[in-house]
XYZ file of C-alpha atoms in Angstrom:
272
model
C -6.599 -3.225 6.215
C -10.023 -1.687 6.600
C -9.659 -1.342 10.363
C -6.377 0.515 9.872
C -7.905 2.785 7.210
C -10.943 3.457 9.397
C -8.803 4.502 12.352
C -6.426 6.625 10.260
C -9.299 8.286 8.374
C -11.224 9.022 11.580
C -8.159 10.785 12.988
C -7.062 12.707 9.921
C -10.535 13.582 8.631
C -10.929 15.423 11.940
C -7.476 17.054 11.892
C -7.040 17.942 8.213
C -8.645 20.852 6.350
C -9.521 23.018 9.378
C -10.180 25.907 6.967
C -11.698 23.777 4.196
C -10.095 21.799 1.398
C -9.780 24.866 -0.808
C -6.894 26.095 1.377
C -4.501 23.215 0.781
C -1.398 25.277 1.573
C -2.038 25.203 5.328
C -2.004 21.419 5.706
C 0.720 20.904 3.115
C 3.080 23.106 5.125
C 2.042 22.469 8.716
C 1.858 18.673 8.603
C 5.212 18.027 6.868
C 6.855 20.310 9.451
C 5.098 18.420 12.255
C 6.254 15.186 10.641
C 9.841 16.456 10.616
C 9.630 17.431 14.291
C 8.091 14.069 15.139
C 10.903 12.308 13.299
C 13.446 14.206 15.400
C 11.775 13.015 18.599
C 11.773 9.438 17.338
C 15.489 9.695 16.535
C 16.231 11.245 19.908
C 14.569 8.510 21.955
C 14.947 5.368 19.838
C 18.445 5.699 18.372
C 21.865 5.529 20.013
C 22.692 9.219 19.743
C 26.175 8.809 21.196
C 27.054 6.054 18.734
C 25.732 8.082 15.782
C 27.834 11.105 16.802
C 30.889 8.890 17.258
C 30.614 7.156 13.869
C 30.085 10.508 12.132
C 33.302 11.810 13.691
C 35.116 8.692 12.524
C 33.839 9.149 8.968
C 35.012 12.771 9.004
C 38.421 11.640 10.265
C 38.811 9.117 7.465
C 37.780 11.717 4.886
C 40.476 13.994 6.249
C 42.971 11.136 5.950
C 42.180 10.859 2.233
C 42.883 14.561 1.751
C 46.087 14.530 3.797
C 47.520 11.323 2.300
C 46.133 11.574 -1.216
C 49.540 10.644 -2.654
C 49.609 7.400 -0.656
C 47.409 5.046 -2.658
C 47.450 2.322 0.000
C 46.344 4.736 2.720
C 43.632 6.176 0.482
C 42.261 2.671 -0.155
C 42.336 1.782 3.533
C 40.571 5.029 4.497
C 37.971 4.533 1.761
C 37.258 1.009 2.986
C 36.874 2.326 6.551
C 34.464 5.034 5.343
C 32.292 2.411 3.647
C 32.336 0.246 6.779
C 31.468 3.179 9.044
C 28.639 4.208 6.728
C 27.181 0.733 7.057
C 27.328 1.095 10.836
C 25.709 4.527 10.549
C 22.879 3.090 8.449
C 22.413 0.356 11.050
C 21.943 2.958 13.779
C 19.183 4.545 11.658
C 17.148 1.395 11.083
C 15.264 1.429 14.401
C 13.960 5.023 14.190
C 13.097 4.515 10.520
C 11.052 1.429 11.395
C 9.244 3.304 14.176
C 8.424 6.221 11.862
C 7.309 4.195 8.855
C 3.652 3.514 9.686
C 2.632 6.960 11.033
C 4.458 8.792 8.247
C 2.929 6.649 5.494
C -0.490 7.117 7.119
C -0.083 10.896 7.078
C 1.198 11.057 3.512
C -1.563 8.905 2.020
C -4.168 10.975 3.869
C -2.694 14.196 2.469
C -2.846 12.636 -0.995
C -6.466 11.537 -0.491
C -7.489 15.027 0.644
C -5.523 17.202 -1.779
C -4.191 15.258 -4.805
C -7.494 14.877 -6.666
C -10.427 17.010 -7.706
C -14.036 16.000 -8.506
C -15.084 15.040 -12.002
C -16.766 17.794 -13.997
C -20.530 17.694 -14.520
C -21.259 16.472 -18.031
C -18.060 14.438 -18.251
C -17.991 10.793 -19.298
C -15.693 8.304 -17.590
C -15.000 4.599 -17.355
C -16.031 2.629 -14.300
C -13.789 -0.427 -14.213
C -14.373 -3.633 -12.252
C -11.907 -6.504 -12.135
C -12.892 -9.952 -10.901
C -10.618 -12.372 -9.112
C -9.655 -14.959 -11.756
C -10.021 -17.666 -9.118
C -13.588 -16.675 -8.248
C -16.408 -18.906 -9.560
C -17.981 -15.966 -11.389
C -17.854 -14.549 -14.887
C -18.156 -11.003 -16.195
C -21.736 -11.737 -17.275
C -22.623 -12.232 -13.594
C -21.943 -8.543 -12.928
C -24.528 -5.771 -13.275
C -24.623 -2.060 -12.458
C -27.275 0.024 -10.690
C -26.945 3.715 -11.524
C -27.585 6.444 -8.935
C -29.737 9.462 -9.713
C -27.803 12.076 -11.625
C -25.725 9.525 -13.554
C -26.518 7.851 -16.860
C -24.941 5.156 -18.976
C -23.180 6.582 -22.034
C -22.626 3.214 -23.741
C -23.378 -0.468 -23.142
C -21.109 -2.345 -20.761
C -18.034 -4.069 -22.169
C -17.192 -7.448 -20.648
C -13.960 -9.318 -21.289
C -13.150 -12.999 -21.052
C -10.593 -12.386 -18.278
C -13.241 -11.068 -15.864
C -13.157 -7.330 -16.431
C -16.178 -5.072 -16.920
C -16.139 -1.485 -18.202
C -19.034 0.947 -18.024
C -19.017 4.327 -19.711
C -20.881 6.582 -17.259
C -21.939 10.209 -17.681
C -22.160 12.738 -14.852
C -25.468 14.464 -15.496
C -25.611 16.265 -12.146
C -23.085 17.238 -9.473
C -23.023 15.338 -6.216
C -21.406 12.498 -4.319
C -22.888 9.615 -6.262
C -22.717 5.964 -5.247
C -22.800 3.121 -7.760
C -24.183 -0.247 -6.711
C -22.509 -3.131 -8.513
C -24.102 -6.539 -8.165
C -21.609 -9.402 -8.385
C -23.437 -12.702 -8.120
C -25.496 -12.392 -4.928
C -23.385 -9.600 -3.411
C -23.464 -5.830 -3.862
C -20.411 -3.582 -3.867
C -20.542 0.206 -3.755
C -18.292 2.719 -5.502
C -18.360 6.452 -4.927
C -18.030 9.135 -7.587
C -17.457 12.781 -6.657
C -18.835 15.112 -9.335
C -18.565 18.902 -9.192
C -18.816 20.997 -6.078
C -16.150 22.149 -3.665
C -12.757 20.545 -3.156
C -12.946 17.588 -0.776
C -11.594 14.127 -0.057
C -12.123 12.204 -3.301
C -12.871 8.470 -3.588
C -10.630 7.077 -6.302
C -10.198 3.327 -5.977
C -11.525 0.401 -4.011
C -8.968 -2.381 -3.843
C -8.737 -5.794 -2.219
C -4.951 -5.991 -2.017
C -2.596 -4.303 0.462
C -2.632 -1.292 -1.895
C -5.990 -0.364 -0.334
C -3.877 1.141 2.467
C -2.710 3.761 -0.033
C -6.249 4.807 -1.027
C -8.198 5.620 2.153
C -10.868 7.605 0.310
C -13.127 4.532 0.336
C -13.473 1.253 2.191
C -11.219 -1.582 1.085
C -12.847 -4.522 -0.665
C -13.108 -7.368 1.888
C -10.526 -10.105 1.619
C -11.999 -13.204 0.020
C -14.399 -11.167 -2.110
C -14.670 -12.110 -5.814
C -13.795 -8.516 -6.777
C -10.185 -7.348 -6.967
C -10.751 -3.670 -7.780
C -13.289 -0.959 -8.554
C -11.864 2.153 -10.166
C -12.805 5.405 -11.853
C -10.612 7.899 -13.668
C -8.446 10.079 -11.424
C -8.461 13.852 -11.879
C -5.321 15.533 -10.614
C -5.966 18.688 -8.652
C -3.766 21.598 -9.800
C -1.766 23.059 -6.903
C 0.072 26.295 -7.608
C 2.770 25.954 -4.963
C 3.706 22.235 -5.121
C 3.929 19.542 -7.772
C 0.522 18.186 -8.738
C -0.842 14.722 -8.129
C 0.080 11.819 -5.875
C 3.800 11.896 -6.585
C 3.934 15.672 -6.245
C 2.391 15.700 -2.768
C 4.495 12.742 -1.635
C 7.731 14.383 -2.825
C 6.739 17.757 -1.330
C 5.919 16.174 2.038
C 9.150 14.190 2.174
C 11.362 17.106 1.140
C 9.720 19.644 3.452
C 9.752 17.270 6.445
C 13.428 16.521 5.789
C 14.281 20.231 5.578
C 12.340 20.903 8.782
C 14.178 18.105 10.565
C 17.609 19.310 9.445
C 16.788 22.932 10.307
C 15.501 22.089 13.796
C 17.807 19.247 14.844
C 20.122 21.497 16.888
C 17.155 23.175 18.573
C 15.875 19.784 19.749
C 19.367 18.462 20.490
C 19.254 15.591 17.994
C 22.164 14.055 16.103
C 21.219 12.737 12.680
């Protein structure tokens, strides 16, 4: 997971935000359009374009049969069954290009979310730093301790639970890209905290599971580690022109890339 995130982040950290993270509109328009164009090329070269065109004509023919013979119940049922069958064939023709597109498109979308869905915490704010231990690890919550970076203070004593969770209430005294050091047994794990300053790629979560692929702002927790997750509160960045937050950027990217693909399919000679 970490190798994949490292490669994807190295590529997109270089490509995204050419005019700075404050101008989110550029990337959130250009990259979905590029994604739509890329999807058209994948469809063109990995799908059976002739078969897709043929099955679409057959579906249209059966729809016309329903309109022409709407008083013939038997014919309507037969045509409806054929439409369902042809739609299943149509979906089958789409599986290969969808599989080819899945990884690069997910990589792009999660990078757009990491760069533009969140904003830094405000100086002076107090938040919860949350650590969750693997229940199968031979460690307890009392084996966990926190080292605070300069510019951050502890607002309240740590709270430890019997199921291996630890909560620290931390206060952002100064702006900066702070790094917590959490000692778990004999090992140390780091967690970033972006406070104040300009818009930028924000570290939100460190996870050990496959979900780490969805949060490339920080390194994944190594597999086999006694820690399952390290999290801080997320602050949704307000975006005037699209829906805010993770879901907003994901929906915007999918819709705009789809519209771009439909609008440009004839130009690129692609049958969808």
